[in-house]
CSV table of N, CA and C in Angstrom, one decimal:
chain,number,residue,atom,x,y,z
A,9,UNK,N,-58.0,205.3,-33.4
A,9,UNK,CA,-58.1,206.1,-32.2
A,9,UNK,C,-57.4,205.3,-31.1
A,10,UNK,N,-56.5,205.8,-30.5
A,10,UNK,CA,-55.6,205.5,-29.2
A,10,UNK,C,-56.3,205.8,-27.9
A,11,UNK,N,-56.9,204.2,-27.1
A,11,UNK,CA,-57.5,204.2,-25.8
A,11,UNK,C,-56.4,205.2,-25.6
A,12,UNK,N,-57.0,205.9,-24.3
A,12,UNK,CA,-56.6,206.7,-23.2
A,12,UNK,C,-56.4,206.1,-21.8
A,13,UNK,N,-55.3,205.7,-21.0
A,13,UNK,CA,-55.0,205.4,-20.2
A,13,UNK,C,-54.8,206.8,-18.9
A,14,UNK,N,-55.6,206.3,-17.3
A,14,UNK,CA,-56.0,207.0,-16.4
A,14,UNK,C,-55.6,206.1,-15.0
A,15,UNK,N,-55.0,206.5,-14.1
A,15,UNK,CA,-54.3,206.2,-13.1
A,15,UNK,C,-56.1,206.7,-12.0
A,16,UNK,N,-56.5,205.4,-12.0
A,16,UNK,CA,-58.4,205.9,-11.3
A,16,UNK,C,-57.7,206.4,-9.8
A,17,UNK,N,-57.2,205.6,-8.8
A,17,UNK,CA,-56.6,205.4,-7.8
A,17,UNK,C,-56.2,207.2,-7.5
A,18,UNK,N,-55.7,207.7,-8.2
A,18,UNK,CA,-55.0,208.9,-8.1
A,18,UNK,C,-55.7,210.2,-8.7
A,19,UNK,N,-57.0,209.8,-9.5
A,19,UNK,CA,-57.3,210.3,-10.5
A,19,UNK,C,-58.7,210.8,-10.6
A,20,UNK,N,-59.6,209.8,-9.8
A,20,UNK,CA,-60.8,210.0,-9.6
A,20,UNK,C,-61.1,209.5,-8.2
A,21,UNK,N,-60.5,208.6,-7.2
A,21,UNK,CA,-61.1,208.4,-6.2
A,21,UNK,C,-61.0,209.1,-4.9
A,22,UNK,N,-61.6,209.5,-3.9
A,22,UNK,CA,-61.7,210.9,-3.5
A,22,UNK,C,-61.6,212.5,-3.5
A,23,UNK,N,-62.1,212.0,-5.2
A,23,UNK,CA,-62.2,213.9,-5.7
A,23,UNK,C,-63.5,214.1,-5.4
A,24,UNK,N,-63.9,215.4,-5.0
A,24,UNK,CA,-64.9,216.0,-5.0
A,24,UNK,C,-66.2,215.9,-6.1
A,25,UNK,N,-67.4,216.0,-5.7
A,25,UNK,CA,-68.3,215.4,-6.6
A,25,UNK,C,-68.8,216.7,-7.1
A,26,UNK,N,-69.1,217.5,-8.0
A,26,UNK,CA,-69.9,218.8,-8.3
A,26,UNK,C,-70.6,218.4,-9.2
A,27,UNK,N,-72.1,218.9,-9.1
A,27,UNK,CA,-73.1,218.8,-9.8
A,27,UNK,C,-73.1,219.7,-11.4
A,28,UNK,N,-74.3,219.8,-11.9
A,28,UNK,CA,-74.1,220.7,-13.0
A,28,UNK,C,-74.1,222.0,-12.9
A,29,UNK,N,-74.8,222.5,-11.5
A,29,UNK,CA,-74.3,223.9,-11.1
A,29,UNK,C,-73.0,224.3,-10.8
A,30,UNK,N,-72.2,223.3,-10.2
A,30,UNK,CA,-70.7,223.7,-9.5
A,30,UNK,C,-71.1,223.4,-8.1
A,31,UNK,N,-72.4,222.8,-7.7
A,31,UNK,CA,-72.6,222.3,-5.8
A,31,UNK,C,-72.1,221.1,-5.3
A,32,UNK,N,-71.1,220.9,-4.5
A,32,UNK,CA,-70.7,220.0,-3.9
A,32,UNK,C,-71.6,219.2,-3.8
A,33,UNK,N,-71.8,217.7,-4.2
A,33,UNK,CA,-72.6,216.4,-3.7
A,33,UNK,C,-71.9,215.2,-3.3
A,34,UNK,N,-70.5,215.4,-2.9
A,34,UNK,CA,-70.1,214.1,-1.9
A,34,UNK,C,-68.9,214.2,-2.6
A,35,UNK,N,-67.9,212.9,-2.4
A,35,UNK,CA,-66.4,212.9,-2.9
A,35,UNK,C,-66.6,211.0,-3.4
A,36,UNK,N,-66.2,211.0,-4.1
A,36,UNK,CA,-65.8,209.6,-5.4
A,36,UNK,C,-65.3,208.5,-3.7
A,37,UNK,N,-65.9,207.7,-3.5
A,37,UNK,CA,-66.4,206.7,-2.3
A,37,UNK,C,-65.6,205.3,-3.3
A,38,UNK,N,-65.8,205.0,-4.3
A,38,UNK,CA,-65.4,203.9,-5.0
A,38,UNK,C,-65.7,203.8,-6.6
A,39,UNK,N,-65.8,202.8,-7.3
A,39,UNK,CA,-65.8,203.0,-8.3
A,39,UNK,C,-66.6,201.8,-8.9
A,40,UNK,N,-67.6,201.8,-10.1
A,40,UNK,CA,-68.3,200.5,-10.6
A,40,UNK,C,-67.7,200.1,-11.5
A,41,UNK,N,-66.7,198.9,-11.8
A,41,UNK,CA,-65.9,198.5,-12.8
A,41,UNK,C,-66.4,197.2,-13.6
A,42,UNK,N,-66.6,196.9,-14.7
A,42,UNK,CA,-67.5,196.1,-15.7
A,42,UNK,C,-66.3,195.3,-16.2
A,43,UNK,N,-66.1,193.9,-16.1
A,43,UNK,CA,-65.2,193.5,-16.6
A,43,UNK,C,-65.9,192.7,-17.9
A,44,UNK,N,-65.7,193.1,-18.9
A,44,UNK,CA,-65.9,192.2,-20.5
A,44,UNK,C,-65.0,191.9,-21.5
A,45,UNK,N,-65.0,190.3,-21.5
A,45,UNK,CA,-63.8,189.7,-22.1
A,45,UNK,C,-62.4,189.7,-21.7
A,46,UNK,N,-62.0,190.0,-20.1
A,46,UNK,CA,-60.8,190.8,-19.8
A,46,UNK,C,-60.6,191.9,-19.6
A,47,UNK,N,-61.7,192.8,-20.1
A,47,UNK,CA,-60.7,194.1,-19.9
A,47,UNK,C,-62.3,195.0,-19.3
A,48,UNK,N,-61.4,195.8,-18.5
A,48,UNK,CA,-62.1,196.9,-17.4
A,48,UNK,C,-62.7,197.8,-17.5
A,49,UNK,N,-64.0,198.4,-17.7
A,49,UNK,CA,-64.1,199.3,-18.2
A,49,UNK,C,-65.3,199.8,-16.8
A,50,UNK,N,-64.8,201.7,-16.5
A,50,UNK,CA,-65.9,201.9,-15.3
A,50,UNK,C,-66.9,202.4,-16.0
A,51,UNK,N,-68.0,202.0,-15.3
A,51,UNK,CA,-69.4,202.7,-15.9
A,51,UNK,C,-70.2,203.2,-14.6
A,52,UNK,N,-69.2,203.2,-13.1
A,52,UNK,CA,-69.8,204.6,-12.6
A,52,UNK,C,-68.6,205.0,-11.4
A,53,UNK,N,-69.8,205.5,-10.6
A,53,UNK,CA,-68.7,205.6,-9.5
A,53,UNK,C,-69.9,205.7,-8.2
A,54,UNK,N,-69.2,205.5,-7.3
A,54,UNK,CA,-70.1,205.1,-5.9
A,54,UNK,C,-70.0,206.3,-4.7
A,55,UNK,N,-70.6,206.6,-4.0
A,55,UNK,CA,-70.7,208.3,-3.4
A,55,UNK,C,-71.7,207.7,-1.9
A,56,UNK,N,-71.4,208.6,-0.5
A,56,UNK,CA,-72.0,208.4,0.2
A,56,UNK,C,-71.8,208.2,1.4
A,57,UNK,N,-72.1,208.2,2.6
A,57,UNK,CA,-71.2,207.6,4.1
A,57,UNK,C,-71.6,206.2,4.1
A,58,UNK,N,-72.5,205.6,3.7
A,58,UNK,CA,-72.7,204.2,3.5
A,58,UNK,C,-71.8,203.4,2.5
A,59,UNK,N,-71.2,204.0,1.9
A,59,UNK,CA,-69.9,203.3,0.5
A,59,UNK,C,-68.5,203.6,1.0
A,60,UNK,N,-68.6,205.1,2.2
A,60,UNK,CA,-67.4,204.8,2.8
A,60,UNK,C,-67.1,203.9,4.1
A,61,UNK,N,-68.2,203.6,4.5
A,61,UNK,CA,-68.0,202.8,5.9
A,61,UNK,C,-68.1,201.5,4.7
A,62,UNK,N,-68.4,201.0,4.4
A,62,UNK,CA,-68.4,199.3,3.3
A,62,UNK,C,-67.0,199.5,3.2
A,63,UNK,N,-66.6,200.6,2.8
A,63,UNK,CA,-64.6,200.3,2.7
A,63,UNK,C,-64.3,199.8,3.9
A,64,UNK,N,-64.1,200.6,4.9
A,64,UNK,CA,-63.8,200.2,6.2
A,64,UNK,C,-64.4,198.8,6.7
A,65,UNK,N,-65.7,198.1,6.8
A,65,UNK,CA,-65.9,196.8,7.0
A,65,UNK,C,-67.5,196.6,7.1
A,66,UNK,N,-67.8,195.1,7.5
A,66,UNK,CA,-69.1,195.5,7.4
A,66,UNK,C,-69.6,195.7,8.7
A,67,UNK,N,-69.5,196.2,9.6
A,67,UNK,CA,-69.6,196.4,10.9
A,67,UNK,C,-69.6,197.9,10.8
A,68,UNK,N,-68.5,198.9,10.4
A,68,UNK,CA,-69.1,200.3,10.3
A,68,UNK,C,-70.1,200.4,9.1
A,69,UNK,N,-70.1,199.7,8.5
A,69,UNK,CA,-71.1,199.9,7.4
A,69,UNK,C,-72.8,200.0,8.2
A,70,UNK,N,-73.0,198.8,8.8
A,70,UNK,CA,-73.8,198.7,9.4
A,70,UNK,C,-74.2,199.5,10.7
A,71,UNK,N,-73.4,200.1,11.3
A,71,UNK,CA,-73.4,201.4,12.4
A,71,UNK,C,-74.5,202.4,11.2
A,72,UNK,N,-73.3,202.6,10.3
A,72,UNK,CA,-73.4,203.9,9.7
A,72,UNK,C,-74.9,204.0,9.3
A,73,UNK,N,-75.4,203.3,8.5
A,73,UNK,CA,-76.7,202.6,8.1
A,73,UNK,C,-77.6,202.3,9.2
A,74,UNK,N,-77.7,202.3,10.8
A,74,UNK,CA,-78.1,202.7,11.6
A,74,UNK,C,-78.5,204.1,12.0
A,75,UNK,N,-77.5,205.0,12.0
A,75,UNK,CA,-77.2,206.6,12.8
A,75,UNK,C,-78.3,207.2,11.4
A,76,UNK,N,-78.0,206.6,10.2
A,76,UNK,CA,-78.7,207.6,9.2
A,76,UNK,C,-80.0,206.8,9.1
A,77,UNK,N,-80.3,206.0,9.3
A,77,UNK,CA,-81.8,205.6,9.8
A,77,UNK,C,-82.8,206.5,10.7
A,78,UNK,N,-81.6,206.6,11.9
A,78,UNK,CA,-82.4,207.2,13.0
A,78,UNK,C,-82.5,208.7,12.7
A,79,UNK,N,-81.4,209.2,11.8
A,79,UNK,CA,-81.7,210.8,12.1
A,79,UNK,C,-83.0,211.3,10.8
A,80,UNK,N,-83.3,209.8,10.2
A,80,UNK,CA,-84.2,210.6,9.4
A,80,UNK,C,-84.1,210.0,7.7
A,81,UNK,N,-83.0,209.4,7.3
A,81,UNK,CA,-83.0,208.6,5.9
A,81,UNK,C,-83.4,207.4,5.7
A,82,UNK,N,-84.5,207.3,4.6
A,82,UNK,CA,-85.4,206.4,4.4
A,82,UNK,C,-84.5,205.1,4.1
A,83,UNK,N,-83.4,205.1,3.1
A,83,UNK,CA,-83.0,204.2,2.4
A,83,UNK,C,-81.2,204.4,2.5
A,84,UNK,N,-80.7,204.4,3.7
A,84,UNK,CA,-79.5,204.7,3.4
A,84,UNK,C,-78.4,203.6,2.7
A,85,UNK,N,-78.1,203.7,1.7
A,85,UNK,CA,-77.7,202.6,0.7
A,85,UNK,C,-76.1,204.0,-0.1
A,86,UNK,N,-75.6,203.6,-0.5
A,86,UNK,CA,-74.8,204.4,-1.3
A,86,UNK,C,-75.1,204.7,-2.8
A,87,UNK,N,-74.8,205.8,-3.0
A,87,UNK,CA,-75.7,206.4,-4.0
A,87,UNK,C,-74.8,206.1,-5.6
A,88,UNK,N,-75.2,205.1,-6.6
A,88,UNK,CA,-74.6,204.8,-7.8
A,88,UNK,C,-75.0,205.8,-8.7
A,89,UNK,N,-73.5,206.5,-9.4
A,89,UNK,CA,-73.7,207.4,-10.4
A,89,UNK,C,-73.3,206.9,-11.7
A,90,UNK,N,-74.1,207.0,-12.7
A,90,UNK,CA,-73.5,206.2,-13.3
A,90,UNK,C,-72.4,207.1,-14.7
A,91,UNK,N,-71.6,206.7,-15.5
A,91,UNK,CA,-70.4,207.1,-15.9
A,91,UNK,C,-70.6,208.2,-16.4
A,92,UNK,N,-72.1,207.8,-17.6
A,92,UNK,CA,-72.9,208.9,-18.4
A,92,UNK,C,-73.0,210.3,-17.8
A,93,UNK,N,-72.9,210.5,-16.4
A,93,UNK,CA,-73.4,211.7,-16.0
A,93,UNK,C,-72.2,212.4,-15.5
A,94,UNK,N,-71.0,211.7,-15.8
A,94,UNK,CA,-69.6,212.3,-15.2
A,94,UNK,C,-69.3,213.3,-16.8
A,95,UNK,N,-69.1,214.5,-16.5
A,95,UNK,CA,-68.8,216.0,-18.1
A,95,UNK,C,-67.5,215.7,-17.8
A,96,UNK,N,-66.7,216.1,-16.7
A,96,UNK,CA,-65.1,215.8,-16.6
A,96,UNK,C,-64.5,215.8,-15.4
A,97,UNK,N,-63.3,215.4,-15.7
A,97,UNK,CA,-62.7,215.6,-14.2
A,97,UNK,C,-61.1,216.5,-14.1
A,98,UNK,N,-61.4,217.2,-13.3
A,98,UNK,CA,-59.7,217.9,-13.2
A,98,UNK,C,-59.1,218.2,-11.6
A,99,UNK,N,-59.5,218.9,-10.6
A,99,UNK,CA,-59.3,218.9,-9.3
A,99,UNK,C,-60.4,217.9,-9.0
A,100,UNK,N,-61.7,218.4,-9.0
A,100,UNK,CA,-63.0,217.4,-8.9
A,100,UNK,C,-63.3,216.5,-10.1
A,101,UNK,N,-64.4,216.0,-9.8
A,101,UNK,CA,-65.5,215.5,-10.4
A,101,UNK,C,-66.7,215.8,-10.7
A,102,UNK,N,-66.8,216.5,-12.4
A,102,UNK,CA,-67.7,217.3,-12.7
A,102,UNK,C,-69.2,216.8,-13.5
A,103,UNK,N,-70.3,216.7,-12.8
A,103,UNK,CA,-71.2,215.7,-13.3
A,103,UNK,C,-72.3,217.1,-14.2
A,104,UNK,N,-73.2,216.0,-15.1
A,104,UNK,CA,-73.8,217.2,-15.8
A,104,UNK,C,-75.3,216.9,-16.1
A,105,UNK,N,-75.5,216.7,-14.4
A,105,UNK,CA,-77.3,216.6,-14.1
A,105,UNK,C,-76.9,217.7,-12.8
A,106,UNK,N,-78.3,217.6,-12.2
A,106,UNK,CA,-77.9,218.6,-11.0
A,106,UNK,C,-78.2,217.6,-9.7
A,107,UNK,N,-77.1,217.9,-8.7
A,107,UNK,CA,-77.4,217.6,-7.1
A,107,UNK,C,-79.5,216.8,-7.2
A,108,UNK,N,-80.1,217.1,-7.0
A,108,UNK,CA,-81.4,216.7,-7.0
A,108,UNK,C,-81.7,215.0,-7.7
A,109,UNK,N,-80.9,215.4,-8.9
A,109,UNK,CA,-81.3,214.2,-9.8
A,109,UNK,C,-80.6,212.9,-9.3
A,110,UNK,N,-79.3,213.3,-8.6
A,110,UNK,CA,-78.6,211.9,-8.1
A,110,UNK,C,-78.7,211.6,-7.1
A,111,UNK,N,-79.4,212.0,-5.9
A,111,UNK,CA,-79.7,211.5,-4.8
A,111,UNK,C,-79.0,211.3,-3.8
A,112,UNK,N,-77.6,212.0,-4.6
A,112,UNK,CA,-76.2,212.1,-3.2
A,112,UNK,C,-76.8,213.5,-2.3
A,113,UNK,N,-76.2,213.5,-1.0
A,113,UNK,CA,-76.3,214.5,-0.3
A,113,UNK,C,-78.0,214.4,0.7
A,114,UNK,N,-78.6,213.1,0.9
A,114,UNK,CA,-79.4,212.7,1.2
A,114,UNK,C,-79.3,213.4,2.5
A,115,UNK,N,-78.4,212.6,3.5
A,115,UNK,CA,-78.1,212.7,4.6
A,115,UNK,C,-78.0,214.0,5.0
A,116,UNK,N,-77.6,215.1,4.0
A,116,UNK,CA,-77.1,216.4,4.7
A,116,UNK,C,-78.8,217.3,4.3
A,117,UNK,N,-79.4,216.7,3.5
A,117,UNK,CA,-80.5,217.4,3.3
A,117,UNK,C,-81.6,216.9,4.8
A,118,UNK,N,-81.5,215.8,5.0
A,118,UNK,CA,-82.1,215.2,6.3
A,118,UNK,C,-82.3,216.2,7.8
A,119,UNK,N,-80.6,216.1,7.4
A,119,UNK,CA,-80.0,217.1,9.0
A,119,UNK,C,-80.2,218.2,8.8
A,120,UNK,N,-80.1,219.0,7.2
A,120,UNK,CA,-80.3,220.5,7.4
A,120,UNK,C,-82.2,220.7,7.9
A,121,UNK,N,-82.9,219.9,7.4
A,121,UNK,CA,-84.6,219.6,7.4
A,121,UNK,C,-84.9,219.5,8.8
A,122,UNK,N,-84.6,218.8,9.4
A,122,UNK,CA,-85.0,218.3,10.8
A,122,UNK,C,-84.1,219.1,12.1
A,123,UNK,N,-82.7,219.4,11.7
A,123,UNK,CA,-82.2,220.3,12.7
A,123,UNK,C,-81.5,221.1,12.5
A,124,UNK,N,-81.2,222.1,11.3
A,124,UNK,CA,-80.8,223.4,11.1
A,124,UNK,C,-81.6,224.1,10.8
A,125,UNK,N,-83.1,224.0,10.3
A,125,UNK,CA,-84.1,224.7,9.9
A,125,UNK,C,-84.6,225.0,11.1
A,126,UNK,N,-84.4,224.4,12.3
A,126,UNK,CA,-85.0,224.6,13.8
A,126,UNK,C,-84.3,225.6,14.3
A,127,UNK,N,-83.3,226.0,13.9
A,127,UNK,CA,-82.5,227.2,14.4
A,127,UNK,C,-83.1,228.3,14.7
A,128,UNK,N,-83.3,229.1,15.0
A,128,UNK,CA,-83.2,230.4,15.1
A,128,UNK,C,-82.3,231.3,14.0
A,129,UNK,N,-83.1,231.9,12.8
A,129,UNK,CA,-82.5,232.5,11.9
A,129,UNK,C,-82.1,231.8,11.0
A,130,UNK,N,-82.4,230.5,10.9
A,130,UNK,CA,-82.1,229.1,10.3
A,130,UNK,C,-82.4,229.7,8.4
């Protein structure tokens, strides 16, 4: 059997994250790469506004990890998926647990809880 070679950079990082329903849970933030013996192999991928501010530095990291403190998230950390749960990828990134089980989409369940449910007609 002939490894399969994948261009990640182009291929997985900033695709869309869909759960096992088809629900949006964030976009591919970074990637967890295992190096053994030499050679690379991913065993996840990383998701979140706390994994995209750590790109940018540790200064927005640390803002960011502030704002989602205050509006209401207990542990704001970036959420590790691990490879097992990725079914495929083709425009997105198609995982095959559901939204709930991975713990991405924290932040937006926070803000819909605390200030869209306060709406009127919410």
């Amino acid at each position: 059997m002939s490894a399969q070679r994948i261009e990640l950079g182009r291929h997985v990082l900033d695709k869309e994250i869909h759960d096992v329903h088809g629900r949006p849970c964030g976009k591919v933030d970074d990637l967890l790469i295992e190096l053994d013996a030499g050679d690379a192999h991913v065993v996840g991928l990383v998701t979140g506004p706390t994994a995209f501010a750590r790109a940018i530095g540790p200064r927005c990291a640390a803002v960011v990890a502030v704002v989602e403190r205050l509006l209401g998230v207990k542990d704001p950390r970036p959420v590790d998926l691990t490879w097992s749960t990725v079914e495929y990828i083709d425009v997105g990134v198609h995982l095959n647990v559901a939204e709930e089980e991975t713990g991405a989409n924290e932040l937006a369940r926070v803000v819909s809880r605390r200030f869209i449910s306060r709406l009127p007609g919410a």
